[in-house]
Short mmCIF file of N, CA and C and ligand atoms in Angstrom, two decimals:
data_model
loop_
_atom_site.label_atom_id
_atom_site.label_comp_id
_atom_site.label_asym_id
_atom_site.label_seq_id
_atom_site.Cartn_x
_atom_site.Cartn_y
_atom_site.Cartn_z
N UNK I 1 -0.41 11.31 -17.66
CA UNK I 1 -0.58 11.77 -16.28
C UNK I 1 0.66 12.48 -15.76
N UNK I 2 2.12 12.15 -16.14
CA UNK I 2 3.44 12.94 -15.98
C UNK I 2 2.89 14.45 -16.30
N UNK I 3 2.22 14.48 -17.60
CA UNK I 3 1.94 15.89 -17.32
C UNK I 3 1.06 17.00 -16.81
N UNK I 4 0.38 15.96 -16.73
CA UNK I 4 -0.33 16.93 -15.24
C UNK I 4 -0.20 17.29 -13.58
N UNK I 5 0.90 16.47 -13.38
CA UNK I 5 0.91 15.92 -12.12
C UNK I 5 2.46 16.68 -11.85
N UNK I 6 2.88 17.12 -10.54
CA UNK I 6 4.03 18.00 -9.84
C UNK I 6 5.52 17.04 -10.03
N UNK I 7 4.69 16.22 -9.67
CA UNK I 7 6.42 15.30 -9.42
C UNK I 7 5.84 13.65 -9.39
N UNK I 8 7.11 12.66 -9.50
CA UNK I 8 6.58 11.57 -9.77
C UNK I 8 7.01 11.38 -8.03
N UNK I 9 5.99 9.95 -7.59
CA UNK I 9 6.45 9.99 -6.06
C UNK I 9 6.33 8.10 -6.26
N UNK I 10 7.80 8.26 -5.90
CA UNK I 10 8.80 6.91 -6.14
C UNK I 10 8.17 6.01 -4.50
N UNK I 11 8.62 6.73 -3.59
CA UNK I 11 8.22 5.72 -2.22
C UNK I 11 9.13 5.87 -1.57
N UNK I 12 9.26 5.45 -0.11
CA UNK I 12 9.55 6.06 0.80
C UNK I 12 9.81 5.52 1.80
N UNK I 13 10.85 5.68 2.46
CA UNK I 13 11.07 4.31 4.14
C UNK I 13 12.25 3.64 3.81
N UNK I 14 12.46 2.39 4.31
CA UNK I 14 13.63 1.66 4.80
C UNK I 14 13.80 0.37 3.14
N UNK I 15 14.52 0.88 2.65
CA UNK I 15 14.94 -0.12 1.32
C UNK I 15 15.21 -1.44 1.82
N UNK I 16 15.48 -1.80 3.10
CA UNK I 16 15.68 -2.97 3.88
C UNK I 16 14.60 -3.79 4.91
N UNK I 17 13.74 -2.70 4.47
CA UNK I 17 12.08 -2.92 4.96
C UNK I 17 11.90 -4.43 4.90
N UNK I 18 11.62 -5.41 6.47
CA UNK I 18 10.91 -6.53 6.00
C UNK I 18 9.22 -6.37 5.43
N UNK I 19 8.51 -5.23 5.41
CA UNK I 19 7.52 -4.86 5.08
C UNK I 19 7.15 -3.47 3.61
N UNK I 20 6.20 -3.75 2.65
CA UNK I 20 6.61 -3.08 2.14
C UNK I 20 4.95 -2.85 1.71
N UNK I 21 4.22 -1.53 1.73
CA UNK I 21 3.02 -1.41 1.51
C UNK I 21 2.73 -0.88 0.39
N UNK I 22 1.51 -1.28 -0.33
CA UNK I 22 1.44 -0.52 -2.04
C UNK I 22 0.36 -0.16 -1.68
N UNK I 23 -0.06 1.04 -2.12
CA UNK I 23 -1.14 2.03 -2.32
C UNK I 23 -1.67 1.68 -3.68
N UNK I 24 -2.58 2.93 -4.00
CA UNK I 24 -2.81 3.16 -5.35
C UNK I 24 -2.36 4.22 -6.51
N UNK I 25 -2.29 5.08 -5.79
CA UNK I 25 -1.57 6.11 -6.58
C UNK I 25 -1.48 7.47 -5.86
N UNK I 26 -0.55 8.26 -5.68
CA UNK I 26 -0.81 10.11 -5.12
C UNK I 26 -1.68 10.47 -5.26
N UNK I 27 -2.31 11.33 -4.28
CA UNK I 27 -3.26 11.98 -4.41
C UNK I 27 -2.66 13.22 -4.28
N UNK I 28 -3.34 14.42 -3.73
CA UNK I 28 -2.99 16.01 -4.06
C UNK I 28 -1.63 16.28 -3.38
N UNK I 29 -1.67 15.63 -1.89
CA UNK I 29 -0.83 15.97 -0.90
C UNK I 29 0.43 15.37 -1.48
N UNK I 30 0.41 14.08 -1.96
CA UNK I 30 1.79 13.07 -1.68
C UNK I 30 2.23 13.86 -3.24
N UNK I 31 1.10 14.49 -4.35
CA UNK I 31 1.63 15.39 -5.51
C UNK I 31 2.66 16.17 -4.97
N UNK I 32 2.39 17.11 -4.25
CA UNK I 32 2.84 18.43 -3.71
C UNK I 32 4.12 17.87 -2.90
N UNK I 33 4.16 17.21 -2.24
CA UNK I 33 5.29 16.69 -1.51
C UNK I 33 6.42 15.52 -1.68
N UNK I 34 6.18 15.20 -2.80
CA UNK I 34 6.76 13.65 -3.45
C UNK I 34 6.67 12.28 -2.62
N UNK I 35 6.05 12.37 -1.45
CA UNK I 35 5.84 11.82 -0.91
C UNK I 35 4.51 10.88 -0.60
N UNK I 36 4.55 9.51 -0.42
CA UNK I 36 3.47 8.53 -0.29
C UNK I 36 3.15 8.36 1.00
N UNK I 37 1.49 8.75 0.50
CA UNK I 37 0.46 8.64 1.90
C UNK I 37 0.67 9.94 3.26
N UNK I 38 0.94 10.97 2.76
CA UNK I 38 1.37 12.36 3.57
C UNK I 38 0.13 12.99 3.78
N UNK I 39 -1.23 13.01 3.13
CA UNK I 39 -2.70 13.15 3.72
C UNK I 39 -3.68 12.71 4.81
N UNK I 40 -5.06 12.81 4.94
CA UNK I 40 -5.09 11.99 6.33
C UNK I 40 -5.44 10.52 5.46
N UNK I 41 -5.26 9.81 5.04
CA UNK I 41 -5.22 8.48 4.72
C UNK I 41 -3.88 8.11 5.40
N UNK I 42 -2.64 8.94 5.40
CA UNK I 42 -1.61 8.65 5.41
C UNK I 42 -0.99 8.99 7.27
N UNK I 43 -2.59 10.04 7.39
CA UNK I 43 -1.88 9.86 9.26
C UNK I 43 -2.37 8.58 9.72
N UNK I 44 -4.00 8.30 9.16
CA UNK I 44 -4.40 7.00 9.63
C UNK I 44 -3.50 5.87 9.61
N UNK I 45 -2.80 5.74 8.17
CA UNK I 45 -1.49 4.64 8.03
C UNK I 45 -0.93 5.15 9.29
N UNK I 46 -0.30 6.24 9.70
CA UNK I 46 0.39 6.21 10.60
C UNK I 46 0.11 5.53 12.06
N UNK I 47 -1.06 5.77 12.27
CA UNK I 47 -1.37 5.59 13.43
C UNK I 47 -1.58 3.93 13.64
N UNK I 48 -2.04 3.61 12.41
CA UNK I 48 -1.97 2.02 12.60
C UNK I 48 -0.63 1.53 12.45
N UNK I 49 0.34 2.04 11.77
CA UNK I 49 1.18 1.55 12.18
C UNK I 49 2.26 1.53 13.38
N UNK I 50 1.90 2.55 13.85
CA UNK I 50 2.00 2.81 15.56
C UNK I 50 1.18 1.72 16.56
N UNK I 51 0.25 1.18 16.49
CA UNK I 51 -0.75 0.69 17.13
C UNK I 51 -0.02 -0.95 16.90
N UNK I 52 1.03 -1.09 16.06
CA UNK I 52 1.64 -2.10 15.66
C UNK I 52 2.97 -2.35 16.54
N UNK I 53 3.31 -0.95 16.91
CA UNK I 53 4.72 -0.90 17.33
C UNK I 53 5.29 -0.36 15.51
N UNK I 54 5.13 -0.06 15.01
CA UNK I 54 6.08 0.09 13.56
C UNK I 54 5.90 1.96 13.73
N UNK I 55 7.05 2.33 12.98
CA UNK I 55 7.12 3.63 12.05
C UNK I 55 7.39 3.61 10.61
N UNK I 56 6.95 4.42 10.08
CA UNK I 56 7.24 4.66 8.65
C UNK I 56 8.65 4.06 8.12
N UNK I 57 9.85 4.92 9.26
CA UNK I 57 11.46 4.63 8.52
C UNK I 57 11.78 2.73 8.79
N UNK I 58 10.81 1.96 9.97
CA UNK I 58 10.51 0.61 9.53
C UNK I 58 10.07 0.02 8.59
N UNK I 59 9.72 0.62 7.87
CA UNK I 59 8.77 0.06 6.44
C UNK I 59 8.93 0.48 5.10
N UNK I 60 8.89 0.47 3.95
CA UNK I 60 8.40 0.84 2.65
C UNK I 60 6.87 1.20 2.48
N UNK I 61 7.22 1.95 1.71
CA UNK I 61 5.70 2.23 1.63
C UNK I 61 5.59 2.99 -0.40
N UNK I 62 4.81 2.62 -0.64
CA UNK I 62 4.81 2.94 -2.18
C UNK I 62 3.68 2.95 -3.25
N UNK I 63 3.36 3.14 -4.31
CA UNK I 63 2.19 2.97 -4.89
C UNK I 63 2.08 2.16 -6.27
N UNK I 64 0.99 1.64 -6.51
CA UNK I 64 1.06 0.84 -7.83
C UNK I 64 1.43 1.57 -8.58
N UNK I 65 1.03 3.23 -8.80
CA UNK I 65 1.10 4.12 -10.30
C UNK I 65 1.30 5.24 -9.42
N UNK I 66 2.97 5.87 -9.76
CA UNK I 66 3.41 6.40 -9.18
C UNK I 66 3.62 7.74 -9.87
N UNK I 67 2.29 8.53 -10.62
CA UNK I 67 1.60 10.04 -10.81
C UNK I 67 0.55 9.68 -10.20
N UNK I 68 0.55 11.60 -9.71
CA UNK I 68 -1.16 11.45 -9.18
C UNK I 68 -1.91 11.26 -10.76
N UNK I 69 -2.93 10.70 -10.54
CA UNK I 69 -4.04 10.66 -12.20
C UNK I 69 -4.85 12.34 -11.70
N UNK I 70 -5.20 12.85 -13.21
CA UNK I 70 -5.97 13.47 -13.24
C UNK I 70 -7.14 13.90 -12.33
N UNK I 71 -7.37 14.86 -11.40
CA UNK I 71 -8.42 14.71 -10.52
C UNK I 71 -8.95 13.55 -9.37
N UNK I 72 -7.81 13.01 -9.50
CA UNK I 72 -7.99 12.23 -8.53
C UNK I 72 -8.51 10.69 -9.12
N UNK I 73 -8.86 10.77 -10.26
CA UNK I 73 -9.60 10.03 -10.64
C UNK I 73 -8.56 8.27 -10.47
N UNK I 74 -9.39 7.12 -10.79
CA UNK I 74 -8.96 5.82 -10.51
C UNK I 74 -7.63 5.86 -11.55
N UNK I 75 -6.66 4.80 -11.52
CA UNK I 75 -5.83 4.41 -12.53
C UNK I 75 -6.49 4.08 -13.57
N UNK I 76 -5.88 4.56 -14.56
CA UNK I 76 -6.64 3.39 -15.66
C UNK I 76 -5.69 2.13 -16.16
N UNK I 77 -6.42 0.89 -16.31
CA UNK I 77 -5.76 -0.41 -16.56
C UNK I 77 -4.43 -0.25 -16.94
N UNK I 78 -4.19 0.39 -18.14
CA UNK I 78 -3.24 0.64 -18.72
C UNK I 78 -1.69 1.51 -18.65
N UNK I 79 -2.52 2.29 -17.00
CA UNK I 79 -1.72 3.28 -16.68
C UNK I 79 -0.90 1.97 -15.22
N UNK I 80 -1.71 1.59 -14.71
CA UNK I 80 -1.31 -0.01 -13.40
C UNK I 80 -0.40 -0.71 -14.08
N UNK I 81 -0.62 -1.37 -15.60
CA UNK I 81 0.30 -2.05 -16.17
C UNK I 81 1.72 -1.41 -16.48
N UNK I 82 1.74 -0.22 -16.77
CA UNK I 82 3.30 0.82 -17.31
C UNK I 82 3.91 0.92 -16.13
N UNK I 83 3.02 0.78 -14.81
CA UNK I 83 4.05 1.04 -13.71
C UNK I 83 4.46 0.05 -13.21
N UNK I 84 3.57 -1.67 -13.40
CA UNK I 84 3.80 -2.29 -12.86
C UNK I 84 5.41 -2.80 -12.75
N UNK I 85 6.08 -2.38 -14.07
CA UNK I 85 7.97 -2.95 -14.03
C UNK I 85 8.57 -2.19 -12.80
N UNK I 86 7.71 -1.16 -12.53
CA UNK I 86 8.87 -0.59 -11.70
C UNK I 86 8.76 -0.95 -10.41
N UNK I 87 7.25 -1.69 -10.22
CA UNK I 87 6.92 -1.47 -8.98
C UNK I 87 7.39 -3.14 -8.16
N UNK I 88 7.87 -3.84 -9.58
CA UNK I 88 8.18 -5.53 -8.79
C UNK I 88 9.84 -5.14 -9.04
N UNK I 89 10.46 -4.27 -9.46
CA UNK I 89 11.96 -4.16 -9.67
C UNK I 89 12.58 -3.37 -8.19
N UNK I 90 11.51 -2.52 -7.55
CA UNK I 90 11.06 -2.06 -6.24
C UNK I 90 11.55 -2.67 -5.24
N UNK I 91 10.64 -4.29 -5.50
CA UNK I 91 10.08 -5.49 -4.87
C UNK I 91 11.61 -6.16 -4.72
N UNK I 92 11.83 -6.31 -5.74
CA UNK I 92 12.83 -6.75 -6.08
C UNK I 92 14.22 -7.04 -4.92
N UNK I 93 14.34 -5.28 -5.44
CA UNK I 93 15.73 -5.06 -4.59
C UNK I 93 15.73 -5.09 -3.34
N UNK I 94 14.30 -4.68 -2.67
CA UNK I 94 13.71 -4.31 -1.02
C UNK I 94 14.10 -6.04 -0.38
N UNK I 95 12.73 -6.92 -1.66
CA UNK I 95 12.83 -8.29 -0.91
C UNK I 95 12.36 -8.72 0.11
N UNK I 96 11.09 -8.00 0.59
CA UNK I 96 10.75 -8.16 2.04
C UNK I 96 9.84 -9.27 2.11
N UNK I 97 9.78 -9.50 3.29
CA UNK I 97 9.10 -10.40 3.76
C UNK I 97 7.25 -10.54 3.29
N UNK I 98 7.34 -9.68 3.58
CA UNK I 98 5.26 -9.26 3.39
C UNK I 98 5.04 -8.13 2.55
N UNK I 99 4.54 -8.13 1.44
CA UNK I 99 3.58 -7.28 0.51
C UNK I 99 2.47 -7.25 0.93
N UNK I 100 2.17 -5.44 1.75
CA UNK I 100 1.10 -5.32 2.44
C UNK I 100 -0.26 -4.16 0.83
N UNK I 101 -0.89 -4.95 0.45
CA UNK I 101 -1.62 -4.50 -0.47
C UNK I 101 -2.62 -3.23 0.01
N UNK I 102 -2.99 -2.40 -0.36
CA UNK I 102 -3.64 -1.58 0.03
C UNK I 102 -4.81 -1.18 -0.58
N UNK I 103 -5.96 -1.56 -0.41
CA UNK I 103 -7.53 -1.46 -0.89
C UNK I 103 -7.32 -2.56 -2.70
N UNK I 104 -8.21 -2.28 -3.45
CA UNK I 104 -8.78 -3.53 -4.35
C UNK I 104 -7.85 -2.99 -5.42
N UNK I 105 -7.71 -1.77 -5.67
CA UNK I 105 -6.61 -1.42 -6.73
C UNK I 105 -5.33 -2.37 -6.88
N UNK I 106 -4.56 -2.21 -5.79
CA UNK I 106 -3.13 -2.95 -5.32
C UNK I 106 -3.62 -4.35 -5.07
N UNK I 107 -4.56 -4.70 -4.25
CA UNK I 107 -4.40 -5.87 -4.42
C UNK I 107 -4.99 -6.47 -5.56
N UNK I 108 -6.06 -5.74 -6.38
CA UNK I 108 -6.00 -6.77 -7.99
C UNK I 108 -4.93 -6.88 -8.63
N UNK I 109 -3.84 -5.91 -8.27
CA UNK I 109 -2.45 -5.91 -9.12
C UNK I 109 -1.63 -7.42 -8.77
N UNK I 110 -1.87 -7.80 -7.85
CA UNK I 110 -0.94 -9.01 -7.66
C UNK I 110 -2.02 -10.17 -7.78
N UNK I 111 -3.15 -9.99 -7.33
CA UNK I 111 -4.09 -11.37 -6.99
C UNK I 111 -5.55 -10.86 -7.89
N UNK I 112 -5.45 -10.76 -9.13
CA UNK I 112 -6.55 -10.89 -10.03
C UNK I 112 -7.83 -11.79 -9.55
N UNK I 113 -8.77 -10.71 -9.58
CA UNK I 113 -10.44 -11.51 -9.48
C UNK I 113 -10.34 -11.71 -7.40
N UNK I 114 -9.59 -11.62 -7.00
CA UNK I 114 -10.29 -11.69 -5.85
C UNK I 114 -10.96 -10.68 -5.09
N UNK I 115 -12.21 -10.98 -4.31
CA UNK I 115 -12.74 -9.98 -4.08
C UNK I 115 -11.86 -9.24 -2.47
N UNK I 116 -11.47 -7.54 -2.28
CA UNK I 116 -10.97 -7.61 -1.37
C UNK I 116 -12.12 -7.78 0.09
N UNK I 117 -13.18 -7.98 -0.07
CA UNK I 117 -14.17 -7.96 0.86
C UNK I 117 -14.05 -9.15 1.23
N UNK I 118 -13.50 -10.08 0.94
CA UNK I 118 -13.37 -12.01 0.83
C UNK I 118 -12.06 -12.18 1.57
N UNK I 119 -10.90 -11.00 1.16
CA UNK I 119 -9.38 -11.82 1.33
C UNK I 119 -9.12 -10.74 2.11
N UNK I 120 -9.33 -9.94 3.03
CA UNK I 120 -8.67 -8.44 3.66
C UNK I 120 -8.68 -9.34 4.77
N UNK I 121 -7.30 -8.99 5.55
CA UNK I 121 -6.41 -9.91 6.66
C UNK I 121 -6.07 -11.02 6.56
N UNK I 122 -6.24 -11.48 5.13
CA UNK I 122 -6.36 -12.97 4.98
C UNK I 122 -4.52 -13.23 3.98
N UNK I 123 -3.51 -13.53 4.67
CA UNK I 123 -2.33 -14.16 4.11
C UNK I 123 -2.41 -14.59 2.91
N UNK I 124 -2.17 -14.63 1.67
CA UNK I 124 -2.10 -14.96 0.40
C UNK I 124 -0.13 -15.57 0.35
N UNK I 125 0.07 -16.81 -0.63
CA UNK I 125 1.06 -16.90 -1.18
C UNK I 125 1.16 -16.54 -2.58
N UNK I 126 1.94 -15.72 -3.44
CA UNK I 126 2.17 -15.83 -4.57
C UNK I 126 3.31 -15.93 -5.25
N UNK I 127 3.47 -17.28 -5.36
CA UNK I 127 5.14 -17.55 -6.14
C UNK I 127 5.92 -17.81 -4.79
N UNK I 128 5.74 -17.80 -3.48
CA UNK I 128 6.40 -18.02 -2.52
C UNK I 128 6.90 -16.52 -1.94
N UNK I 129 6.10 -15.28 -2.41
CA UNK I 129 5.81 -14.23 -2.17
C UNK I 129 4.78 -14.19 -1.12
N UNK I 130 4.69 -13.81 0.66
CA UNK I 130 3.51 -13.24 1.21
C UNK I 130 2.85 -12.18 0.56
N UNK I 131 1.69 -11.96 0.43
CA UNK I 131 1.01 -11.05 0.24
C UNK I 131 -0.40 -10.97 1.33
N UNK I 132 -0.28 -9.51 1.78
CA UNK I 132 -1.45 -9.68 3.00
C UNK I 132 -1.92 -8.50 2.51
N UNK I 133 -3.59 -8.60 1.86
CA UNK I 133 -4.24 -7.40 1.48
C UNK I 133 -5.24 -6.77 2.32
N UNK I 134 -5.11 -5.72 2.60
CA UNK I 134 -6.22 -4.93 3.90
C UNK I 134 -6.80 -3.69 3.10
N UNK I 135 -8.12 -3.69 3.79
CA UNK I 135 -8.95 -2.75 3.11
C UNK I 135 -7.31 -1.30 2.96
N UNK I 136 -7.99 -0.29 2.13
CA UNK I 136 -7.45 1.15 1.87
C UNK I 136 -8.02 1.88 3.26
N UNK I 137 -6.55 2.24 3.59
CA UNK I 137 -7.14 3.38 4.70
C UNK I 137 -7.93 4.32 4.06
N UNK I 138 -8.12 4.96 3.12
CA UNK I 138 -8.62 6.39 2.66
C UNK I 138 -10.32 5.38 3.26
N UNK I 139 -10.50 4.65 2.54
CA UNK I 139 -11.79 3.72 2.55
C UNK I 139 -12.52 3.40 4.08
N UNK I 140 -11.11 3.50 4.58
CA UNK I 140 -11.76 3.12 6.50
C UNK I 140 -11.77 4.05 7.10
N UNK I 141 -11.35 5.60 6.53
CA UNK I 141 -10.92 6.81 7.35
C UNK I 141 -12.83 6.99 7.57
N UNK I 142 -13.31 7.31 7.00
CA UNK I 142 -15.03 7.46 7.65
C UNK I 142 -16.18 6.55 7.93
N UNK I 143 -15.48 5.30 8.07
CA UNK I 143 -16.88 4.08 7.85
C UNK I 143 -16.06 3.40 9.45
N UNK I 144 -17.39 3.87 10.34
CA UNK I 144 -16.67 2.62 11.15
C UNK I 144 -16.37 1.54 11.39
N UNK I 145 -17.10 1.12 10.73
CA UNK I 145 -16.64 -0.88 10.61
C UNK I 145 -15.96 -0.99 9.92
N UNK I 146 -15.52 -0.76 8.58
CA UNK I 146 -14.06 -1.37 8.02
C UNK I 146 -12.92 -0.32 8.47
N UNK I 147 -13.43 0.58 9.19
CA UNK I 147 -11.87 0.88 9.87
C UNK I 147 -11.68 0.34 11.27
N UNK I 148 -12.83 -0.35 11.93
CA UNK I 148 -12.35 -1.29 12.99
C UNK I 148 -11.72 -2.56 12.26
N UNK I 149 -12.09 -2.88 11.40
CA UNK I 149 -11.56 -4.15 10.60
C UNK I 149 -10.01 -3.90 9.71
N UNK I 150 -9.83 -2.83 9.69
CA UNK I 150 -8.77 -2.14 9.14
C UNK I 150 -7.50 -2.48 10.49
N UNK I 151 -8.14 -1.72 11.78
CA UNK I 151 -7.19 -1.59 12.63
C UNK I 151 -7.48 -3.56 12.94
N UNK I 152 -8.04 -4.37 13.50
CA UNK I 152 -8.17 -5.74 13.76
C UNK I 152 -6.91 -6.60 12.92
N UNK I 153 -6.97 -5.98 11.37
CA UNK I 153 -6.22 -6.79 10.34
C UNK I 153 -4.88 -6.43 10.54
N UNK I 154 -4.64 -4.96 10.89
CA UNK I 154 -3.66 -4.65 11.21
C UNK I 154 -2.67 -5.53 12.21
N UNK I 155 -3.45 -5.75 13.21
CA UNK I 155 -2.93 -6.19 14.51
C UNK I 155 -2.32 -7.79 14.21
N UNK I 156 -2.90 -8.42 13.23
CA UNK I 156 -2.27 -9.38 13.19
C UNK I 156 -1.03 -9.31 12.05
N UNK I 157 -0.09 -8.16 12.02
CA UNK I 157 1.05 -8.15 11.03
C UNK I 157 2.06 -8.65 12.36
N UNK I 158 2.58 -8.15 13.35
CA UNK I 158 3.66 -8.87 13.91
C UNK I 158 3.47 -10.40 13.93
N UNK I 159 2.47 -10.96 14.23
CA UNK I 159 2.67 -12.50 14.25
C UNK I 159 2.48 -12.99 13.05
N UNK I 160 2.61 -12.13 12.18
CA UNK I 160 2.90 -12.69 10.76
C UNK I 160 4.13 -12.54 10.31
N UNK I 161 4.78 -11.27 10.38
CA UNK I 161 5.87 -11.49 10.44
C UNK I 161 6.92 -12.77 11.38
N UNK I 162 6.52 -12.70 12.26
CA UNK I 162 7.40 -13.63 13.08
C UNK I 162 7.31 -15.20 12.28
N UNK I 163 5.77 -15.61 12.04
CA UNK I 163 5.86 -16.72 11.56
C UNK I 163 6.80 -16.61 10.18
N UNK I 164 7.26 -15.96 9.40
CA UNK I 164 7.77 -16.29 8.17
C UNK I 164 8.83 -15.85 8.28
N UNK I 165 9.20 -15.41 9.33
CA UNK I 165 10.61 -15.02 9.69
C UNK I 165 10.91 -16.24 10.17
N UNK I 166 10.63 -17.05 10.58
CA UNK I 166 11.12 -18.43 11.62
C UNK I 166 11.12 -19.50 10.36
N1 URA Z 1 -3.70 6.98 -1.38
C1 URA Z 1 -2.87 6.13 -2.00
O1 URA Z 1 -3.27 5.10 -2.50
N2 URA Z 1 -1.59 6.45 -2.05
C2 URA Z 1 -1.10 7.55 -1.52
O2 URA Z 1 0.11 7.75 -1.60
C3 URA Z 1 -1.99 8.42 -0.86
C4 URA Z 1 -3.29 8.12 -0.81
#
């Protein structure tokens, strides 16, 4: 996929981020710009995270598999696993408080077999890691009910933060 794809797009925002969001991978726009979530999936991120009180340079923001794939098409297993070193070494150094998962891609990457229709707004521990998985904006940008449920899940990140900050 390196060779089809413009540039690799590493991620983006505050390395000191108590928040740090994983996507799934570039699509055309974040190709062209090295940048994650710069399409309208990525104004919608914006706007919810406005609707939060947050901006982008508050946060991390990043993707499981960091080439766009071929046509857009899904990761393949194998392509999630090659990125996964880079993407907990990421984790790592950032250290934040909440791993905000983004649609079923990202969150099967950390929480295998759960369904995200079951666990979206729903707090997960892993290893003493938060993890809070919410539907994919791209997924809520035209359906109105999981993008009211999108923005709802949203709303409860400050008092999540606060609780695990205390
Ligand atoms: N969708 C993603 O999962 N990641 C991006 O960076 C853009 C759209």
């Amino acid at each position: 996929m390196a060779k089809t794809a413009n540039q690799l797009v590493f991620g983006w925002g505050n390395a000191n981020a108590d928040i740090v969001f994983v996507g799934e991978a570039p699509g055309k726009n974040e190709d062209l710009k090295g940048v994650p979530f710069v399409g309208a999936s990525g104004k919608f991120l914006d706007e919810l995270l406005a609707s939060v009180k947050l901006e982008r340079s508050d946060v991390y923001i990043t993707n499981i598999v960091k080439y766009r794939p071929p046509q857009n098409r899904d990761p393949l297993p194998a392509e999630k696993d090659a990125f996964m070193p880079y993407l907990l070494a990421q984790l790592e150094v950032i250290s934040p408080k909440i791993v905000i998962t983004l649609g079923r891609h990202s969150t099967n990457c950390f929480l295998p077999g759960l369904q995200i229709g079951q666990v979206h707004g729903k707090a997960q521990n892993l290893n003493g890691q938060t993890i809070l998985p919410l539907y994919h904006p791209a997924a809520a940008l035209y359906n109105g009910s999981l993008r009211q449920t999108l923005i709802d899940d949203f709303c409860q990140i400050p008092a999540l933060l606060k609780r695990i900050k205390n």
